[in-house]
Short mmCIF file of C-alpha atoms in Angstrom, two decimals:
data_model
loop_
_atom_site.label_atom_id
_atom_site.label_comp_id
_atom_site.label_asym_id
_atom_site.label_seq_id
_atom_site.Cartn_x
_atom_site.Cartn_y
_atom_site.Cartn_z
CA UNK A 26 -4.03 -4.15 17.26
CA UNK A 27 -4.29 -1.42 14.83
CA UNK A 28 -7.04 -1.59 12.19
CA UNK A 29 -8.25 0.50 9.36
CA UNK A 30 -11.91 0.50 8.25
CA UNK A 31 -13.39 1.74 4.98
CA UNK A 32 -17.11 1.36 5.22
CA UNK A 33 -17.94 2.36 1.64
CA UNK A 34 -17.07 -0.48 -0.75
CA UNK A 35 -18.23 1.65 -3.75
CA UNK A 36 -18.88 5.24 -4.38
CA UNK A 37 -19.97 7.17 -7.49
CA UNK A 38 -19.69 10.86 -8.33
CA UNK A 39 -20.46 13.00 -11.48
CA UNK A 40 -17.63 14.65 -13.20
CA UNK A 41 -16.92 18.17 -11.70
CA UNK A 42 -18.70 17.29 -8.48
CA UNK A 43 -17.26 16.63 -5.04
CA UNK A 44 -17.14 13.25 -3.27
CA UNK A 45 -15.98 12.30 0.23
CA UNK A 46 -14.49 8.85 1.05
CA UNK A 47 -14.59 7.72 4.68
CA UNK A 48 -11.95 6.01 6.75
CA UNK A 49 -11.73 5.21 10.46
CA UNK A 50 -8.92 3.60 12.29
CA UNK A 51 -8.32 2.15 15.69
CA UNK A 52 -4.95 2.76 17.62
CA UNK A 53 -3.74 3.48 21.10
CA UNK A 54 -0.74 5.31 19.77
CA UNK A 55 -0.51 9.07 19.68
CA UNK A 56 2.08 9.53 17.01
CA UNK A 57 1.34 8.07 13.49
CA UNK A 58 0.92 8.86 9.81
CA UNK A 59 -2.13 8.40 7.74
CA UNK A 60 -2.21 7.98 4.00
CA UNK A 61 -4.64 7.77 1.05
CA UNK A 62 -3.44 5.64 -1.82
CA UNK A 63 -5.01 5.44 -5.34
CA UNK A 64 -4.94 2.21 -7.30
CA UNK A 65 -6.15 2.78 -10.90
CA UNK A 66 -6.81 -0.14 -13.28
CA UNK A 67 -3.01 -0.21 -14.02
CA UNK A 68 -2.69 -1.57 -10.37
CA UNK A 69 0.00 0.88 -9.54
CA UNK A 70 -0.24 2.18 -5.92
CA UNK A 71 0.03 5.95 -6.09
CA UNK A 72 0.27 8.05 -2.94
CA UNK A 73 -2.43 10.74 -2.97
CA UNK A 74 -2.00 12.50 0.31
CA UNK A 75 -0.50 12.02 3.80
CA UNK A 76 -1.24 13.46 7.18
CA UNK A 77 0.94 13.46 10.25
CA UNK A 78 -1.11 12.90 13.35
CA UNK A 79 0.70 15.70 15.32
CA UNK A 80 -0.35 18.27 12.74
CA UNK A 81 -3.62 19.87 13.52
CA UNK A 82 -3.89 21.35 10.00
CA UNK A 83 -5.65 19.16 7.43
CA UNK A 84 -3.33 18.21 4.45
CA UNK A 85 -4.27 19.40 0.95
CA UNK A 86 -2.83 18.41 -2.41
CA UNK A 87 -4.54 20.31 -5.24
CA UNK A 88 -8.02 18.93 -5.59
CA UNK A 89 -7.53 16.41 -2.75
CA UNK A 90 -7.96 17.28 0.91
CA UNK A 91 -8.49 15.42 4.08
CA UNK A 92 -10.74 15.95 7.12
CA UNK A 93 -8.58 14.54 10.03
CA UNK A 94 -10.44 14.16 13.30
CA UNK A 95 -7.89 12.68 15.70
CA UNK A 96 -10.28 12.29 18.68
CA UNK A 97 -12.87 10.54 16.56
CA UNK A 98 -10.04 8.53 14.71
CA UNK A 99 -11.52 9.58 11.38
CA UNK A 100 -9.58 10.46 8.26
CA UNK A 101 -11.81 11.21 5.25
CA UNK A 102 -10.62 12.17 1.71
CA UNK A 103 -12.44 14.79 -0.19
CA UNK A 104 -12.03 14.99 -3.96
CA UNK A 105 -13.18 18.27 -5.50
CA UNK A 106 -13.96 18.83 -9.16
CA UNK A 107 -13.85 15.12 -9.82
CA UNK A 108 -12.26 14.07 -13.09
CA UNK A 109 -12.77 10.86 -15.11
CA UNK A 110 -9.13 10.01 -14.26
CA UNK A 111 -9.94 9.97 -10.54
CA UNK A 112 -11.82 6.67 -11.13
CA UNK A 113 -9.93 4.10 -9.14
CA UNK A 114 -9.74 2.10 -5.84
CA UNK A 115 -8.81 4.25 -2.98
CA UNK A 116 -7.07 2.82 0.07
CA UNK A 117 -6.58 4.42 3.45
CA UNK A 118 -3.44 3.36 5.30
CA UNK A 119 -1.97 3.90 8.70
CA UNK A 120 1.67 3.72 10.04
CA UNK A 121 3.01 4.13 13.49
CA UNK A 122 5.66 6.78 13.81
CA UNK A 123 9.18 5.30 13.46
CA UNK A 124 7.89 1.98 12.18
CA UNK A 125 7.47 1.02 8.62
CA UNK A 126 4.54 -1.31 8.42
CA UNK A 127 1.66 0.12 6.55
CA UNK A 128 -1.78 -1.10 7.55
CA UNK A 129 -4.40 -0.77 4.79
CA UNK A 130 -8.16 -0.68 4.73
CA UNK A 131 -10.13 -2.77 2.30
CA UNK A 132 -10.62 0.10 -0.20
CA UNK A 133 -13.38 2.04 -1.78
CA UNK A 134 -13.98 1.82 -5.57
CA UNK A 135 -14.76 5.20 -6.94
CA UNK A 136 -16.59 5.49 -10.23
CA UNK A 137 -16.84 8.87 -12.01
CA UNK A 138 -19.61 9.54 -14.44
CA UNK A 139 -19.48 12.08 -17.26
CA UNK B 25 6.82 5.55 -12.73
CA UNK B 26 7.96 5.08 -9.15
CA UNK B 27 11.36 3.82 -9.97
CA UNK B 28 10.70 0.43 -8.30
CA UNK B 29 10.77 -2.49 -10.75
CA UNK B 30 9.22 -5.89 -10.38
CA UNK B 31 9.58 -8.96 -12.60
CA UNK B 32 7.74 -10.86 -13.81
CA UNK B 33 4.51 -8.83 -14.31
CA UNK B 34 2.48 -12.08 -14.63
CA UNK B 35 3.11 -15.55 -13.44
CA UNK B 36 0.84 -18.52 -13.97
CA UNK B 37 1.75 -21.84 -12.18
CA UNK B 38 0.25 -24.91 -10.64
CA UNK B 39 -0.42 -25.96 -7.06
CA UNK B 40 2.59 -27.35 -5.21
CA UNK B 41 5.06 -25.38 -7.32
CA UNK B 42 7.60 -22.87 -6.17
CA UNK B 43 8.10 -19.37 -7.69
CA UNK B 44 10.53 -16.44 -7.19
CA UNK B 45 9.39 -12.86 -7.51
CA UNK B 46 12.08 -10.18 -7.93
CA UNK B 47 12.21 -6.55 -6.89
CA UNK B 48 14.66 -3.67 -7.58
CA UNK B 49 14.27 -0.74 -5.30
CA UNK B 50 14.54 2.91 -6.43
CA UNK B 51 18.16 4.03 -6.76
CA UNK B 52 19.56 4.89 -3.33
CA UNK B 53 16.74 3.15 -1.27
CA UNK B 54 18.00 0.74 1.25
CA UNK B 55 14.59 -0.60 2.55
CA UNK B 56 12.39 -3.00 0.74
CA UNK B 57 8.87 -4.14 1.63
CA UNK B 58 6.68 -6.90 0.36
CA UNK B 59 2.85 -6.84 0.35
CA UNK B 60 0.27 -9.24 -0.68
CA UNK B 61 -3.05 -8.08 -2.15
CA UNK B 62 -5.71 -10.74 -2.63
CA UNK B 63 -8.70 -10.19 -4.79
CA UNK B 64 -10.66 -7.05 -3.78
CA UNK B 65 -8.74 -6.70 -0.57
CA UNK B 66 -6.41 -4.27 0.89
CA UNK B 67 -2.64 -4.83 0.91
CA UNK B 68 -1.26 -7.06 3.67
CA UNK B 69 2.32 -6.46 4.87
CA UNK B 70 4.52 -9.54 4.55
CA UNK B 71 8.12 -8.57 5.33
CA UNK B 72 10.65 -5.79 5.33
CA UNK B 73 14.41 -5.77 4.65
CA UNK B 74 16.81 -2.96 5.28
CA UNK B 75 20.33 -3.08 3.91
CA UNK B 76 20.30 -6.84 3.61
CA UNK B 77 18.86 -7.62 7.01
CA UNK B 78 15.29 -8.61 7.87
CA UNK B 79 13.78 -5.69 9.78
CA UNK B 80 10.11 -6.48 10.36
CA UNK B 81 7.78 -9.35 9.72
CA UNK B 82 3.94 -9.42 9.13
CA UNK B 83 1.65 -12.27 8.58
CA UNK B 84 4.03 -14.12 6.28
CA UNK B 85 3.45 -17.83 5.82
CA UNK B 86 6.15 -20.24 6.59
CA UNK B 87 6.05 -21.40 2.96
CA UNK B 88 7.18 -17.94 1.98
CA UNK B 89 10.64 -16.49 2.42
CA UNK B 90 12.56 -13.49 1.18
CA UNK B 91 15.92 -11.96 1.13
CA UNK B 92 17.75 -8.85 0.09
CA UNK B 93 21.06 -9.08 -1.75
CA UNK B 94 24.16 -6.93 -1.53
CA UNK B 95 23.04 -4.97 -4.58
CA UNK B 96 19.83 -4.21 -2.64
CA UNK B 97 17.45 -6.10 -4.89
CA UNK B 98 15.08 -8.46 -3.18
CA UNK B 99 13.46 -11.74 -3.94
CA UNK B 100 10.28 -13.27 -2.46
CA UNK B 101 10.13 -17.07 -2.67
CA UNK B 102 6.80 -18.75 -2.53
CA UNK B 103 6.70 -22.53 -2.23
CA UNK B 104 4.22 -25.34 -2.02
CA UNK B 105 1.85 -22.99 -3.78
CA UNK B 106 -1.89 -23.29 -2.99
CA UNK B 107 -4.85 -21.74 -4.86
CA UNK B 108 -5.26 -19.18 -2.19
CA UNK B 109 -1.80 -17.75 -2.80
CA UNK B 110 -3.15 -16.23 -6.04
CA UNK B 111 -2.76 -12.52 -5.55
CA UNK B 112 -0.92 -9.38 -6.55
CA UNK B 113 2.40 -9.07 -4.82
CA UNK B 114 3.80 -5.55 -4.42
CA UNK B 115 7.26 -4.55 -3.57
CA UNK B 116 7.87 -1.11 -2.17
CA UNK B 117 11.01 0.78 -1.20
CA UNK B 118 12.10 3.70 0.93
CA UNK B 119 15.40 5.50 1.50
CA UNK B 120 15.73 4.52 5.22
CA UNK B 121 13.40 2.98 7.82
CA UNK B 122 10.99 5.50 9.17
CA UNK B 123 11.10 7.61 6.16
CA UNK B 124 7.56 8.51 5.61
CA UNK B 125 6.87 7.48 2.05
CA UNK B 126 7.10 4.10 0.55
CA UNK B 127 7.26 3.80 -3.27
CA UNK B 128 5.40 0.92 -4.82
CA UNK B 129 6.37 -1.06 -7.79
CA UNK B 130 3.81 -2.13 -10.41
CA UNK B 131 3.21 -5.56 -8.81
CA UNK B 132 3.41 -9.12 -9.91
CA UNK B 133 0.14 -10.93 -10.58
CA UNK B 134 0.44 -14.60 -9.42
CA UNK B 135 -2.14 -17.04 -10.61
CA UNK B 136 -2.01 -20.54 -9.11
CA UNK B 137 -4.11 -23.14 -10.95
#
């Protein structure tokens, strides 16, 4: 069975600094997608970044980037130049190619201090 | 705003009762998904519909059921409610199955007393 593990229940970072959130997953599939979602206090689930497993290049979206290590089944999120608005729960998620079921980790709560 | 709407935003009810949660997908999206998020947990996939037909099922309880109507809106029915059913219920939609992004609604907060 596919599982997603986020081993950091809480993280904190100072404004303008960089923080990395960890995620590992377990799968026997070779083709899949990986996602990071942000859930601010409003509870809205917001897609931050996605990575296709067949792509070797790490995805980047502005201040957000990932370190995708397929052999290690690791998918960490790096937030650069952290802002107060980045404070939220962050969920790592996995989906097998050509299926639609998203499997989520338990989340990491990120606090940003001024 | 994702374009996915859910009603109501909050629902408070008693054990043993039955409730219906409603979701309208983004314009043009044919696929609807339901997820449950219990306190401080990740989202758990419940069920997916595509163009009115059930497409995939997760760990959905027998007390729960869903359907997608011809106008593509979906309803999640929860019956014989228990305290443990208190959670956030999210609806998401995508254009077609396999499309790689699901857009989430704002959720319905269900509290069972």
